[in-house]
Short mmCIF file of C-alpha atoms in Angstrom, two decimals:
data_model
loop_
_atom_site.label_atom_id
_atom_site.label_comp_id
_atom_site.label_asym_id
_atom_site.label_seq_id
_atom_site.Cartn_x
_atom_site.Cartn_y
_atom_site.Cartn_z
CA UNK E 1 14.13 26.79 -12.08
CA UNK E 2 14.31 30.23 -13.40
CA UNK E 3 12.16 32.09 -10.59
CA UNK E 4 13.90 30.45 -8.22
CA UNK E 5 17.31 31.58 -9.41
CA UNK E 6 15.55 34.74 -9.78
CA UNK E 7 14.38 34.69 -5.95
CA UNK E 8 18.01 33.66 -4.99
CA UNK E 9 20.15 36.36 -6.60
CA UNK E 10 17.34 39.12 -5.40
CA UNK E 11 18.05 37.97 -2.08
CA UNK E 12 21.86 37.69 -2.26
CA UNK E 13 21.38 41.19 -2.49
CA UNK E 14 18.62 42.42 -0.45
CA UNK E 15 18.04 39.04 2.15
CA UNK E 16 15.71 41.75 4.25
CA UNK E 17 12.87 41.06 1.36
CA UNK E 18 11.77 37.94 3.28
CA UNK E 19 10.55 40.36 5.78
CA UNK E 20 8.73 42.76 3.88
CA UNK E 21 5.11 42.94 2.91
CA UNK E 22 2.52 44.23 1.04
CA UNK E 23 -0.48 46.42 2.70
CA UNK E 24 -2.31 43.04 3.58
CA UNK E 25 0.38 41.76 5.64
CA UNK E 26 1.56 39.31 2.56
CA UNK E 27 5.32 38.67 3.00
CA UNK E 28 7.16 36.97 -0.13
CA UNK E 29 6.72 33.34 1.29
CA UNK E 30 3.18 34.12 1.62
CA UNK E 31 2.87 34.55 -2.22
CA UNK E 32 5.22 31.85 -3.11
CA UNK E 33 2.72 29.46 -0.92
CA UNK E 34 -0.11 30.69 -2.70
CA UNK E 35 1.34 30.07 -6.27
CA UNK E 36 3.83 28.23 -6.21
CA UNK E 37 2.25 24.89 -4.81
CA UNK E 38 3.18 22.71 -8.14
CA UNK E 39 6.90 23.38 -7.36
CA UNK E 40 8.43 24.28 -3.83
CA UNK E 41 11.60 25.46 -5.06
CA UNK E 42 10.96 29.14 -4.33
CA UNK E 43 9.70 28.43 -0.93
CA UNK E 44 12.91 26.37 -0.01
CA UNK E 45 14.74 29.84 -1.65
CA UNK E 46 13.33 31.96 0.62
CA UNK E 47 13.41 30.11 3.95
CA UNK E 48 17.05 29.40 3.15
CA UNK E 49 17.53 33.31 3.61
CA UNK E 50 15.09 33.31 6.80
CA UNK E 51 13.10 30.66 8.31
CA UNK E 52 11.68 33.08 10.67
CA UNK E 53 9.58 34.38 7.67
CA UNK E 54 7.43 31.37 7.93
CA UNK E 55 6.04 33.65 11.37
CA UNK E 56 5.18 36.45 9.27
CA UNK E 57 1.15 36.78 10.05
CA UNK E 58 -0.76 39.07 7.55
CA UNK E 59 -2.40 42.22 8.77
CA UNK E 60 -5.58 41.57 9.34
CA UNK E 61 -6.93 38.12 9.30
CA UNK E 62 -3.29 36.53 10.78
CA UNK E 63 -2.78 33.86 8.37
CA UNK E 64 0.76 32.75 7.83
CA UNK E 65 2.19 30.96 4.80
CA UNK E 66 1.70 28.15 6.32
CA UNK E 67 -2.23 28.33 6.98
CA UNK E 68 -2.53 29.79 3.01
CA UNK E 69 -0.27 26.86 1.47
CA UNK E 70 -2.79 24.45 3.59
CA UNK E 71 -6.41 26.29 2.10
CA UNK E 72 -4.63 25.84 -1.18
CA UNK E 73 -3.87 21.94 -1.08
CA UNK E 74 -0.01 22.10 -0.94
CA UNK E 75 0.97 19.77 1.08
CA UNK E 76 4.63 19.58 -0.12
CA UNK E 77 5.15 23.69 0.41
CA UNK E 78 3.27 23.25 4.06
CA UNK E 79 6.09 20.05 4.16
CA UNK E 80 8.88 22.51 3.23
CA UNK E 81 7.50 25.39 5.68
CA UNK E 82 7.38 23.15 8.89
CA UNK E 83 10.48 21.23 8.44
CA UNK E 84 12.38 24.60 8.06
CA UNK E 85 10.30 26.52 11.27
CA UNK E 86 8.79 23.86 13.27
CA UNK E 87 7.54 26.39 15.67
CA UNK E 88 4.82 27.94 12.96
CA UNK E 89 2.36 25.13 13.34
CA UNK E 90 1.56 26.75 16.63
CA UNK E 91 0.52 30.07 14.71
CA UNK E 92 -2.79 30.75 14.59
CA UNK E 93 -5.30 32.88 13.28
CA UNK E 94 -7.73 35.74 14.39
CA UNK E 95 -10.23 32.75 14.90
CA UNK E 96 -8.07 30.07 16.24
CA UNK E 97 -7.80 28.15 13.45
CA UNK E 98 -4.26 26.36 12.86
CA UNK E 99 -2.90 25.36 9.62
CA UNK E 100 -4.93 21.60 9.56
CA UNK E 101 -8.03 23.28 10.32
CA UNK E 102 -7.32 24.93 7.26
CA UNK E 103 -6.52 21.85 5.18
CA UNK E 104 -9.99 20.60 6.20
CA UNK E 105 -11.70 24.02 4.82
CA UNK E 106 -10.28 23.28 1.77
CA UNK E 107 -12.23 20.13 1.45
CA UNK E 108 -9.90 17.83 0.02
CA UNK E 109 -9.79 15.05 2.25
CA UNK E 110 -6.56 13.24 0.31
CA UNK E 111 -4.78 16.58 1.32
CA UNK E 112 -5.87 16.29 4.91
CA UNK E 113 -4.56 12.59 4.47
CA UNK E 114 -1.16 13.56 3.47
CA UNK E 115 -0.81 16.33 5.87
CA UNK E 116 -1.38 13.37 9.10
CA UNK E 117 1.58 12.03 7.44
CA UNK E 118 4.06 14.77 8.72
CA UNK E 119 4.31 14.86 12.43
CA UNK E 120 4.25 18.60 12.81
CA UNK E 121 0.77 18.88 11.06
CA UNK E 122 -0.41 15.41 12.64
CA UNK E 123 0.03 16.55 16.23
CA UNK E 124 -2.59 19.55 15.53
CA UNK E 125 -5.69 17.23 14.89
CA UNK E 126 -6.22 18.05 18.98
CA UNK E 127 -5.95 21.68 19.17
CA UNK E 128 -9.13 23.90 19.32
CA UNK E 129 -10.28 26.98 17.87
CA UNK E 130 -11.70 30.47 19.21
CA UNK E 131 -14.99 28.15 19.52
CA UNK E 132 -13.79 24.56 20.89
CA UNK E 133 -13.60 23.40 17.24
CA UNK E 134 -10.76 20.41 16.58
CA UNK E 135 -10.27 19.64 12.87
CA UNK E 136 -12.30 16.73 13.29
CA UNK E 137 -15.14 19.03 14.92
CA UNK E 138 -15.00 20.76 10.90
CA UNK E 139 -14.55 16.63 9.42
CA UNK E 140 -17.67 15.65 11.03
CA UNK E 141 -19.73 19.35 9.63
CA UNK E 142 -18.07 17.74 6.39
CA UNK E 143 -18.78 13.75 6.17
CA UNK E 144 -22.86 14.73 7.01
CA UNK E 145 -22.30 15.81 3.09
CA UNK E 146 -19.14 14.80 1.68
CA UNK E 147 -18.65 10.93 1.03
CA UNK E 148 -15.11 11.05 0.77
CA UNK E 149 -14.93 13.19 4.61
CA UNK E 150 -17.27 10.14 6.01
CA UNK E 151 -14.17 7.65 5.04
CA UNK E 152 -11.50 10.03 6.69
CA UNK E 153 -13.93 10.81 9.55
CA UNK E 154 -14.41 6.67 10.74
CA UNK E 155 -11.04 5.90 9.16
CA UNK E 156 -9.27 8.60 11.27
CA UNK E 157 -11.80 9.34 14.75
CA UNK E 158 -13.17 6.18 15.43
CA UNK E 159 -10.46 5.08 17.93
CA UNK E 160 -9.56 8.53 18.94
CA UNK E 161 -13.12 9.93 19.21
CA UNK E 162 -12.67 11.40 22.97
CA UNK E 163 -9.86 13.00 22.26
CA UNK E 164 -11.55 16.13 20.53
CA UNK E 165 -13.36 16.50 23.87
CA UNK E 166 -16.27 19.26 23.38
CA UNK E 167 -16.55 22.72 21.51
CA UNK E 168 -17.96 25.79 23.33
CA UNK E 169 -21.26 24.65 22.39
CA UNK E 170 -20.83 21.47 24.25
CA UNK E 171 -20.76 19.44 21.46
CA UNK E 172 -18.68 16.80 20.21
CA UNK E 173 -17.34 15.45 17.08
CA UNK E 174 -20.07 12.67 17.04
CA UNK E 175 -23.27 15.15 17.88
CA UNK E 176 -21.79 17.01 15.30
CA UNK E 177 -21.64 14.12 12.48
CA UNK E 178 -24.87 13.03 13.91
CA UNK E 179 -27.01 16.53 13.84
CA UNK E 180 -27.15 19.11 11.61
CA UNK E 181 -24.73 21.86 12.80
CA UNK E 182 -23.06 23.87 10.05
CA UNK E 183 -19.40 24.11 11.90
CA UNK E 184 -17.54 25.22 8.88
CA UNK E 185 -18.01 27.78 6.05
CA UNK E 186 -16.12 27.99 2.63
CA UNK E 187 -12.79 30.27 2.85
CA UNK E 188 -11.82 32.56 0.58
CA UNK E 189 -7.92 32.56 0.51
CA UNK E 190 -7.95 35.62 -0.20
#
C-alpha cells in the first residue's frame, strides 16, 4: 500500500512521469510490470494518471508493459493493462511478437491458461509474427518437450488447428509438434 501511495502523490504532482523513461525506453509502468506482479496496485496508480502509457514501447527491442508483465507470468498486471488500454494488445515488437506470444516464451502453460481467459489476450492466439509464427506455432516447439505444453497444445488446438494457417516456412502448428523445428528460444526480459 505504501508504494502505491507513494506512486500517487508523485504523480499528483508531476502526472507527466508516466511518460518518461529511462535510456532503454523503460517508462514507469514498464518497471511496475516487471516488479510489481504479486500486487497490481501500482500499475492501476499509474494508468489512472495515463492509460496511454500502456503504448509506451522501449527503445530498442519495442516491448511494452504489457509484453514484459506477460514474459514475467503476471497475468493480473497484463489483466489491469488491457482493461485500462484495450488498444495495446495490438502492440508489437521488433519481431512481431504480441503480448501472448510472450506468455508462451515464458513457459508457464497455467499462465498462458489464464491469459485465454481475458478476451483481449484470447483474441491474439491468431495473429502472426515477423516469421508466420501464431502462439500455438511456439506451443507446438514447446509440447515436443514440455508435458504440461502437450495438454494445452490438444486441449486448446485440436478443434481450432487450421486456424494458425502456415508460418513463412510453410509449416504448420502440427508439422511443427510433429518434427523437430526449434520455433522458440528462451527470452531474457531484460
Amino acid at each position: 500500500m505504501l508504494v502505491s501511495e507513494t506512486a500517487r502523490k508523485l504523480l499528483e504532482k508531476e502526472n507527466k512521469l508516466t511518460k518518461t523513461t529511462d535510456e532503454n525506453g523503460w517508462s514507469p509502468l514498464h518497471y511496475a510490470a516487471f516488479y510489481f506482479g504479486w500486487s497490481n496496485r501500482v500499475v492501476k496508480v499509474l494508468l489512472e494518471y495515463d492509460a496511454s502509457a500502456a503504448c509506451i514501447a522501449e527503445t530498442e527491442k519495442k516491448r511494452t508493459a504489457l509484453h514484459i508483465a506477460a514474459i514475467r507470468g503476471h497475468v493480473e498486471v497484463m489483466e489491469e493493462i488491457v482493461s485500462r488500454c484495450p488498444a495495446c494488445c495490438e502492440l508489437v515488437d521488433n519481431r512481431g511478437w504480441n503480448a501472448l506470444h510472450y506468455v508462451v516464451a515464458s513457459k508457464r502453460s497455467r499462465v498462458f491458461e489464464e491469459c485465454l481467459k481475458i478476451p483481449e489476450l484470447a483474441r491474439l492466439k491468431t495473429e502472426k509474427d515477423d516469421k508466420g509464427n501464431t502462439p500455438f506455432h511456439l506451443i507446438a516447439a514447446l509440447a515436443r518437450e514440455q508435458k504440461q505444453w502437450r495438454r494445452v497444445f490438444y486441449e486448446y488446438n485440436y478443434s481450432e488447428r487450421e486456424m494458425y494457417g502456415l508460418n513463412k516456412r510453410k509449416l504448420s502448428v502440427n508439422d511443427i509438434y510433429d518434427g523437430d523445428f526449434a520455433e522458440i528460444k528462451v527470452i531474457n526480459p531484460l
